[in-house]
Tab-separated table of N, CA and C in Angstrom:
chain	number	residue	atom	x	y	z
A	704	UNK	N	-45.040	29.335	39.292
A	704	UNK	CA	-43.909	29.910	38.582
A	704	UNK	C	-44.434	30.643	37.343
A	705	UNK	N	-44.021	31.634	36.711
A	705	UNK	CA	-44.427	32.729	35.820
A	705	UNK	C	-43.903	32.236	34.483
A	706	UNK	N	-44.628	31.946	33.799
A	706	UNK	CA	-44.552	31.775	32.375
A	706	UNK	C	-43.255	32.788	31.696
A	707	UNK	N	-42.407	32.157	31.277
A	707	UNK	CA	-41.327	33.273	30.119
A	707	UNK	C	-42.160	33.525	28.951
A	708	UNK	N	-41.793	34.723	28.541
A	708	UNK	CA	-42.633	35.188	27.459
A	708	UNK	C	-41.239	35.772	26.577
A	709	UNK	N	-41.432	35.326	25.096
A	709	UNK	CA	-40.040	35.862	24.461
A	709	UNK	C	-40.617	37.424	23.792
A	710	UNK	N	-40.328	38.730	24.076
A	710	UNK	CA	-41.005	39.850	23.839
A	710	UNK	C	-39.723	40.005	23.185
A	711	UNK	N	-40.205	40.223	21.541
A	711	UNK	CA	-39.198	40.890	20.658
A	711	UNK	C	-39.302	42.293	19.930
A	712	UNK	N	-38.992	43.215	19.756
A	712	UNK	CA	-38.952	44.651	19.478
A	712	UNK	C	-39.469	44.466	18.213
A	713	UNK	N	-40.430	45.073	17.464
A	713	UNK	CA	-40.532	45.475	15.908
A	713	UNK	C	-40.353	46.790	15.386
A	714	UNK	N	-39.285	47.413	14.788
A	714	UNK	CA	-39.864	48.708	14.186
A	714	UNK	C	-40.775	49.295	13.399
A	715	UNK	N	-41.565	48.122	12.611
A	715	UNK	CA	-42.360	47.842	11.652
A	715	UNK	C	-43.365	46.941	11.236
A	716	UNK	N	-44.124	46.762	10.772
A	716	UNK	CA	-45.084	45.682	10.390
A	716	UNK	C	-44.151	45.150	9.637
A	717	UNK	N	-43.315	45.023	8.814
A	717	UNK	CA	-42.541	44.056	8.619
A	717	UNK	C	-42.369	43.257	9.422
A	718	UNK	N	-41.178	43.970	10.388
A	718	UNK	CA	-40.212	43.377	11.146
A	718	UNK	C	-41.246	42.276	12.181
A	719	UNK	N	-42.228	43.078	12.709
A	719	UNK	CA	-43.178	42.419	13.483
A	719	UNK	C	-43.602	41.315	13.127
A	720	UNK	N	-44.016	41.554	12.050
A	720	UNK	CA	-44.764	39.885	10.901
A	720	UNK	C	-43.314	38.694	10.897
A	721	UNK	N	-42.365	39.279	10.852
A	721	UNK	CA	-40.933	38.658	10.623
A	721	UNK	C	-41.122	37.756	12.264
A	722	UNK	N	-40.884	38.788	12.909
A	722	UNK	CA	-40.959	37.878	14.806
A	722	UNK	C	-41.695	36.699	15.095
A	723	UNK	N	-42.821	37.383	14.404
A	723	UNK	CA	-44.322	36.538	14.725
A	723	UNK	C	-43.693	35.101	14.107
A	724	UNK	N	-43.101	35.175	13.101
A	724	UNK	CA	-42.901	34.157	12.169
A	724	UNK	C	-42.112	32.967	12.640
A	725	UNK	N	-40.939	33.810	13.539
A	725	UNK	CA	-39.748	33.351	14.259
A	725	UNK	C	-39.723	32.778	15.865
A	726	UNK	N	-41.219	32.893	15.891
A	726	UNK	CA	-41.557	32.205	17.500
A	726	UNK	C	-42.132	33.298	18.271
A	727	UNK	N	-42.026	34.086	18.178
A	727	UNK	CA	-42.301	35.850	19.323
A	727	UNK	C	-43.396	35.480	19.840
A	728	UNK	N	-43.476	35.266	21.530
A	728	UNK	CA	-44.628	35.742	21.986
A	728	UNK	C	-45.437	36.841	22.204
A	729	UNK	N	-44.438	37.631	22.113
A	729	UNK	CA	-45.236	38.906	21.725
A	729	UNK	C	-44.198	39.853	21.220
A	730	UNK	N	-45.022	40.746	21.057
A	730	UNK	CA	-44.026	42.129	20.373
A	730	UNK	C	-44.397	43.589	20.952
A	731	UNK	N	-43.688	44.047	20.868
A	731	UNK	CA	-43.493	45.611	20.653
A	731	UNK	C	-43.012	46.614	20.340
A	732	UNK	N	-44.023	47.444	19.946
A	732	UNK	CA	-43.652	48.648	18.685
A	732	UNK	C	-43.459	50.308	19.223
A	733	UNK	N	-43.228	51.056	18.530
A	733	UNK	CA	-43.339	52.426	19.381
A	733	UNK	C	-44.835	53.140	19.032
A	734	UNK	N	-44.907	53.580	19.410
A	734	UNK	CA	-46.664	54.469	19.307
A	734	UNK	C	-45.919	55.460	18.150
A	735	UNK	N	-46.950	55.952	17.755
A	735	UNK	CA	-46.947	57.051	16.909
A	735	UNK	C	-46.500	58.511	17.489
A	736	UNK	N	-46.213	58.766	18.813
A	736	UNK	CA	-45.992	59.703	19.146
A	736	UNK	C	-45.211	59.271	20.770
A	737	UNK	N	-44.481	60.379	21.683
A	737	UNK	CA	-44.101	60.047	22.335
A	737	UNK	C	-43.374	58.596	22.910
A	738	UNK	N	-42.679	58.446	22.011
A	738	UNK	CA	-42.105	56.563	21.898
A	738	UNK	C	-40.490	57.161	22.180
A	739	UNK	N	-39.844	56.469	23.021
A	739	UNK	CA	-38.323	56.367	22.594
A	739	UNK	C	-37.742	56.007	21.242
A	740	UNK	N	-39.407	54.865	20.459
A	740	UNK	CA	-38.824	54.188	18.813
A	740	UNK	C	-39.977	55.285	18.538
A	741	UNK	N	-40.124	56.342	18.468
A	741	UNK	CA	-40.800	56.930	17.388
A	741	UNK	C	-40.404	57.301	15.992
A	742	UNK	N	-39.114	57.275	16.046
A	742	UNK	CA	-38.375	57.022	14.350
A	742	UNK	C	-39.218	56.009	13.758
A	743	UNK	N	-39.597	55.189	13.848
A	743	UNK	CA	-39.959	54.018	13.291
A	743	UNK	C	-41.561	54.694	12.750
A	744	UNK	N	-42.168	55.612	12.957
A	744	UNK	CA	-43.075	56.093	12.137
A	744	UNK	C	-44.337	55.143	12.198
A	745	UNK	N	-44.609	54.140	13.589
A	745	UNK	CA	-45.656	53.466	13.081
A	745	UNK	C	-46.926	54.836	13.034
A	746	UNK	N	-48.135	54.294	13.032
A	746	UNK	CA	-49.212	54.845	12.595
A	746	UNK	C	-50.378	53.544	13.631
A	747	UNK	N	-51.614	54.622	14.214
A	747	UNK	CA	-52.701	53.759	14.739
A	747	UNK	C	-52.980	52.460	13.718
A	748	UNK	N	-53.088	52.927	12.648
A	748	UNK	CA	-53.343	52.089	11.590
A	748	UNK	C	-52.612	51.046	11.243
A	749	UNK	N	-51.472	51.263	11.238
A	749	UNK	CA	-50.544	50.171	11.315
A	749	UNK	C	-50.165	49.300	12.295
A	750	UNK	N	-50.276	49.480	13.375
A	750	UNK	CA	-50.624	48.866	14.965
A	750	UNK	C	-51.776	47.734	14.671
A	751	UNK	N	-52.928	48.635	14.604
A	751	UNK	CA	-54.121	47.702	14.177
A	751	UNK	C	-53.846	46.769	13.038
A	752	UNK	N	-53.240	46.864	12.321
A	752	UNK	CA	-52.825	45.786	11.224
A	752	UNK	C	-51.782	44.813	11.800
A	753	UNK	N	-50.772	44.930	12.863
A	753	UNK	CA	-49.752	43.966	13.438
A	753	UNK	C	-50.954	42.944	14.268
A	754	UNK	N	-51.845	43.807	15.381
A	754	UNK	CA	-52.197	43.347	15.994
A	754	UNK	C	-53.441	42.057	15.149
A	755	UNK	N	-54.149	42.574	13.987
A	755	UNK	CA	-55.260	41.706	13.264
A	755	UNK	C	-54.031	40.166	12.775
A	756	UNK	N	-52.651	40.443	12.435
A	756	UNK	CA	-51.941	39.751	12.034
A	756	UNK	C	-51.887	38.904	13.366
A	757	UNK	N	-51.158	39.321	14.672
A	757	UNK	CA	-50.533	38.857	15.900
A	757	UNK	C	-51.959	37.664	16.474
A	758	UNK	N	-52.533	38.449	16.965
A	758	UNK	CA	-53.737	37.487	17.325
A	758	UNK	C	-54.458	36.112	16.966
A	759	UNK	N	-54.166	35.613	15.832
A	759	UNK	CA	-54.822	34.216	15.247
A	759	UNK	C	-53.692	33.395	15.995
A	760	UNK	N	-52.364	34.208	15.860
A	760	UNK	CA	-51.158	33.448	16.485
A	760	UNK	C	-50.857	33.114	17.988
A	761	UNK	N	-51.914	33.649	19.102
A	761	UNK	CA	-51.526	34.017	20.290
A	761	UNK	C	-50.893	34.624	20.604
A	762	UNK	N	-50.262	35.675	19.496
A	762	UNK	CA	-49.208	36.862	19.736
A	762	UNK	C	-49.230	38.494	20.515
A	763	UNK	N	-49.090	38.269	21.621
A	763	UNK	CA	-49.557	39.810	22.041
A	763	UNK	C	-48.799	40.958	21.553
A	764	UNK	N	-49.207	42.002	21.403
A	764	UNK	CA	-49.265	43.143	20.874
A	764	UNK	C	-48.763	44.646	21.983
A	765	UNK	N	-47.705	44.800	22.359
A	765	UNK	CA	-47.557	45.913	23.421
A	765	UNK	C	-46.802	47.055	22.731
A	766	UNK	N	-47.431	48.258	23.377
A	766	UNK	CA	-47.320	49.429	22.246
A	766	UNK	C	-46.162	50.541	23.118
A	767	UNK	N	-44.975	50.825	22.790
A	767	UNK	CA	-44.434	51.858	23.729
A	767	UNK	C	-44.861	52.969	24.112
A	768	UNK	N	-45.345	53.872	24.829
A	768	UNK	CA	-45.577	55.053	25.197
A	768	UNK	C	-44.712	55.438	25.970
A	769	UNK	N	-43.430	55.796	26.160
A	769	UNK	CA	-42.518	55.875	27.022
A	769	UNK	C	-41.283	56.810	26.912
A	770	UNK	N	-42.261	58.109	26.495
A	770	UNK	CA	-41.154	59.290	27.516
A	770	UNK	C	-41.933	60.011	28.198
A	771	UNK	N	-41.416	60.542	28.441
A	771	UNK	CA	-41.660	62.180	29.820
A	771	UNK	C	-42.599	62.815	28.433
A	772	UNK	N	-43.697	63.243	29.184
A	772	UNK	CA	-44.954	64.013	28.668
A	772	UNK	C	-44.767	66.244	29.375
A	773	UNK	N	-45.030	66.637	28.668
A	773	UNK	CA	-45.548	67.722	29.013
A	773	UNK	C	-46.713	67.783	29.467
A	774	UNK	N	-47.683	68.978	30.313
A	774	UNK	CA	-48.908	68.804	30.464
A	774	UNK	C	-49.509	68.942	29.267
A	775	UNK	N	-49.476	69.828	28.433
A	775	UNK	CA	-49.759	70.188	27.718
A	775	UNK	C	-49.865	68.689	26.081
A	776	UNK	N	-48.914	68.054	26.670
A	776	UNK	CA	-49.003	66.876	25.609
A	776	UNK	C	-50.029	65.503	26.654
A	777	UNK	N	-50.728	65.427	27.723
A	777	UNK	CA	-51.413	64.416	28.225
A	777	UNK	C	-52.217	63.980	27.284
A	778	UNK	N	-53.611	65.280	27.003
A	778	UNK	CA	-54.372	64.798	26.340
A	778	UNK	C	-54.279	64.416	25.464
A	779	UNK	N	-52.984	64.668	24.170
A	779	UNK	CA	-52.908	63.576	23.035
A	779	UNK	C	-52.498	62.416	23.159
A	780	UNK	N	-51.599	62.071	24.735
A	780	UNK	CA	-51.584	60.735	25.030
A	780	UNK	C	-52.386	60.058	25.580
A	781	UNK	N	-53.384	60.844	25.637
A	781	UNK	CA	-54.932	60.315	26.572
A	781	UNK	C	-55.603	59.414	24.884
A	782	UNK	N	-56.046	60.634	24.158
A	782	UNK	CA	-56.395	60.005	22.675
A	782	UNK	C	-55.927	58.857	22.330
A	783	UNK	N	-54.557	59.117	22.074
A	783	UNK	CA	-53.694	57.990	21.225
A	783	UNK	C	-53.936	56.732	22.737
A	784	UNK	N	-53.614	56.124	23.955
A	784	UNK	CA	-53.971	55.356	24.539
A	784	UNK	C	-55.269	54.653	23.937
A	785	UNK	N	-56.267	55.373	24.383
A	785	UNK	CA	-57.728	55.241	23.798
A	785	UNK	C	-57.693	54.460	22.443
A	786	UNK	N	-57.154	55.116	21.331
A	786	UNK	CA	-57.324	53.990	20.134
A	786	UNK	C	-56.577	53.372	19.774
A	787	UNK	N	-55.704	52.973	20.520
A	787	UNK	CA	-54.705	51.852	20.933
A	787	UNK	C	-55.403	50.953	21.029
A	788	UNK	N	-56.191	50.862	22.175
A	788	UNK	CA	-57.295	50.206	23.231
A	788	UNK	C	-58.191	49.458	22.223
A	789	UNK	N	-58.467	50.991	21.622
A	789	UNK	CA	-59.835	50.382	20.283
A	789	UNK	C	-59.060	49.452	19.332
A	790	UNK	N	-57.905	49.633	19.361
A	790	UNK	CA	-57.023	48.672	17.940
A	790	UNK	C	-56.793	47.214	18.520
A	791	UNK	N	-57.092	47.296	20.030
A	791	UNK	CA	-56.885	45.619	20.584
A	791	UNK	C	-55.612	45.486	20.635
A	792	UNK	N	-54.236	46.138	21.254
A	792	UNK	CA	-53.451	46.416	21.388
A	792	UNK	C	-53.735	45.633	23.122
A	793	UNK	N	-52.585	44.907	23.281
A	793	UNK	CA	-52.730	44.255	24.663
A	793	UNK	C	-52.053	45.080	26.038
A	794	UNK	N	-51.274	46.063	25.425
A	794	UNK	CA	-50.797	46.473	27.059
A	794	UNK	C	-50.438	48.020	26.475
A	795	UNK	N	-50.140	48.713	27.080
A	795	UNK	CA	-49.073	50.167	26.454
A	795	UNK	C	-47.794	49.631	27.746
A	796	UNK	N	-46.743	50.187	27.204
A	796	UNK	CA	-45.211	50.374	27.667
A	796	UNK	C	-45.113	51.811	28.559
A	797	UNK	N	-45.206	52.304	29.875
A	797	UNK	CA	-44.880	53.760	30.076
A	797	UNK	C	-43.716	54.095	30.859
A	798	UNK	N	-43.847	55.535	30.868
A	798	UNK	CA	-42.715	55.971	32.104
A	798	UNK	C	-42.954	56.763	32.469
A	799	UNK	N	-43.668	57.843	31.613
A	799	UNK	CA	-44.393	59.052	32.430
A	799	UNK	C	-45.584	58.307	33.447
A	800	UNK	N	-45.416	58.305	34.629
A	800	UNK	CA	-46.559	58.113	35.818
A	800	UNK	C	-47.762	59.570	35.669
A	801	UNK	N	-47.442	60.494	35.146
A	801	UNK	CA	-48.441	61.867	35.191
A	801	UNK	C	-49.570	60.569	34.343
A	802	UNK	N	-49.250	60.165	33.323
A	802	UNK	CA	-50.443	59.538	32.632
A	802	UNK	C	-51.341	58.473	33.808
A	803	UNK	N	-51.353	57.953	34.648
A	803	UNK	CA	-52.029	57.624	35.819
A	803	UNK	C	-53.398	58.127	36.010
A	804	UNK	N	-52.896	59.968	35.824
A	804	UNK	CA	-53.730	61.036	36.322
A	804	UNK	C	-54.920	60.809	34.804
A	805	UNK	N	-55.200	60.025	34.163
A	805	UNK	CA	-56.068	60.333	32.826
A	805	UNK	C	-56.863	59.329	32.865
A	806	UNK	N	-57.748	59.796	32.397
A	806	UNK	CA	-59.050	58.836	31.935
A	806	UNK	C	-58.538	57.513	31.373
A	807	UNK	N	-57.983	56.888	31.845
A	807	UNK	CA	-57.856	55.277	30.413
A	807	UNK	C	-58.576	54.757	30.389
A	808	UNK	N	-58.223	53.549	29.358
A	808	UNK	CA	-59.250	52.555	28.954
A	808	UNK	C	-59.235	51.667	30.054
A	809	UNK	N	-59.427	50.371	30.139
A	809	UNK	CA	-59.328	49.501	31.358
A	809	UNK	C	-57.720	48.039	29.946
A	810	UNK	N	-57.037	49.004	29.958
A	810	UNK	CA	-55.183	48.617	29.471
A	810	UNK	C	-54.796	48.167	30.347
A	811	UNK	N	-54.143	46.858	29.895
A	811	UNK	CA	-52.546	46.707	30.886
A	811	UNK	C	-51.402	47.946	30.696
A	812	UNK	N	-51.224	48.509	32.417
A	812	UNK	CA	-49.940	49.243	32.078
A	812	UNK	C	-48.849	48.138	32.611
A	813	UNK	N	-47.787	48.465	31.702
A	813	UNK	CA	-46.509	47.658	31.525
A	813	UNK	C	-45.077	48.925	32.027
A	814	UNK	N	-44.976	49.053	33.252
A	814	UNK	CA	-43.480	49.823	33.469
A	814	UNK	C	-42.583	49.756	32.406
A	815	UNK	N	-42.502	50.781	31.592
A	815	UNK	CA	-40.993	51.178	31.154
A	815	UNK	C	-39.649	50.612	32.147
A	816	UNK	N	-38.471	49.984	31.370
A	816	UNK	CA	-37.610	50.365	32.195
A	816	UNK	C	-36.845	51.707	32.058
A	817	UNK	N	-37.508	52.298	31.577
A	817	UNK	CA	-37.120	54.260	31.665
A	817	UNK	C	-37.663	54.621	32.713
A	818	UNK	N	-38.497	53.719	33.487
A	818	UNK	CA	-39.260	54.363	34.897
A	818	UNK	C	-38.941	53.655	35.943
A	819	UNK	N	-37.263	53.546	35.905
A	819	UNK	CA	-36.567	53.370	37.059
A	819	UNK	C	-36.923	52.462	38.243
A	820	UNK	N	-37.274	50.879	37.577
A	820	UNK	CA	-37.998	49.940	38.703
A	820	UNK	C	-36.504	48.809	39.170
A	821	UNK	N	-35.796	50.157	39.711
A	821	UNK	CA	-34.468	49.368	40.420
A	821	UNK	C	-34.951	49.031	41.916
A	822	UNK	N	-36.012	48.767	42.735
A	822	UNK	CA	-35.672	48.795	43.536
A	822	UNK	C	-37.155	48.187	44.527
A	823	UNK	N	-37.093	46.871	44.947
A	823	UNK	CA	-38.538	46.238	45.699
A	823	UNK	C	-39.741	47.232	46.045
A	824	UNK	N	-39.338	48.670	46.661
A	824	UNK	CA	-40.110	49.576	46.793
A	824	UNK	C	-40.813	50.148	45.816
A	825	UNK	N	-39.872	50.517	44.415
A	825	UNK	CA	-40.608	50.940	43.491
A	825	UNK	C	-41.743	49.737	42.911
A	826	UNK	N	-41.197	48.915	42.780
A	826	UNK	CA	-41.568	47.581	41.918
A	826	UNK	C	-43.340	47.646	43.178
A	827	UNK	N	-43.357	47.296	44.135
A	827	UNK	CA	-44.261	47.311	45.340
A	827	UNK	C	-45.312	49.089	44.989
A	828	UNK	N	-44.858	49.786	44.724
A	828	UNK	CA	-45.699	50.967	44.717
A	828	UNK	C	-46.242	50.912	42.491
A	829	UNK	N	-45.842	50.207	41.845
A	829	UNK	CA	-46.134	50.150	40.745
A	829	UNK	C	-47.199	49.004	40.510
A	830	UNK	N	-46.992	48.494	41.524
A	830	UNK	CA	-48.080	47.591	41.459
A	830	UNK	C	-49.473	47.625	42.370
A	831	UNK	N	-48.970	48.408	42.744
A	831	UNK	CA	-50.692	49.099	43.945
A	831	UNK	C	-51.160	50.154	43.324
A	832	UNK	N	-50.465	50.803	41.945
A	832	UNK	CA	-51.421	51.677	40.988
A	832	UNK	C	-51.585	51.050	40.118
A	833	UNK	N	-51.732	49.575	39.811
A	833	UNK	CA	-51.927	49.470	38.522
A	833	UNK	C	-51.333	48.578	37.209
A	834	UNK	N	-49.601	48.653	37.762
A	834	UNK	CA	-49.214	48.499	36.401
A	834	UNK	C	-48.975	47.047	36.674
A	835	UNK	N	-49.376	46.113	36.063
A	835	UNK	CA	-49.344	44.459	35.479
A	835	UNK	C	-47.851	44.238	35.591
A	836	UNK	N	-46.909	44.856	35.118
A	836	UNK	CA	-45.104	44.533	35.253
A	836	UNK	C	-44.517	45.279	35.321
């Protein structure tokens, strides 16, 4: 049987430090770019600071990446993935599948539910490329 995990949203290193505080097994934040929470303005830098916080705690760390990409925008989501990776960030969040097509790190991908996993088939083909949930 599969472990429950309580995954609570942070907009902030605040809010995040706040979760952590409140039981959160893990959290997640929006990336610095291409996020549905990209209002929230985190920064690589600030990621890496939730995550140096999250970790003593057993707290995992999952980062949103989750809208529709242009081609033309891959490679900055290729970058930003990458020092995610380097920040010890435990999974990215997606929905664009084009990102598949890129060099990654060796990340947990985590399905968006913006990437439409209504249905045994999808759920079955998301998991023979890759993605952990």
């Amino acid at each position: 049987m599969p472990i429950i995990e309580l995954l609570a949203p942070a907009r902030d290193i605040a809010v995040a430090k706040t979760a952590i505080q409140c039981g959160a097994d893990a959290i997640y934040l929006g990336a610095p770019q291409f996020s549905a929470r990209e209002a929230a303005g985190n920064t690589i830098d600030d990621i890496r600071q939730v995550v140096e916080y999250a970790h003593p705690y057993y707290v995992k760390i999952y980062v949103a990446l989750n809208t529709l990409l242009f081609d033309r925008e891959l490679s900055v989501a290729e970058k930003m993935i990458q020092d995610l990776y380097a920040a010890g960030v435990d999974g990215v969040i997606i929905q664009d599948m084009g990102l598949l097509e890129l060099d990654l790190p060796p990340i947990p991908l985590i399905a968006s539910t913006q990437a439409h996993n209504a249905t045994p088939e999808k759920v079955k083909f998301l998991e023979a490329v890759g993605f952990s949930r």
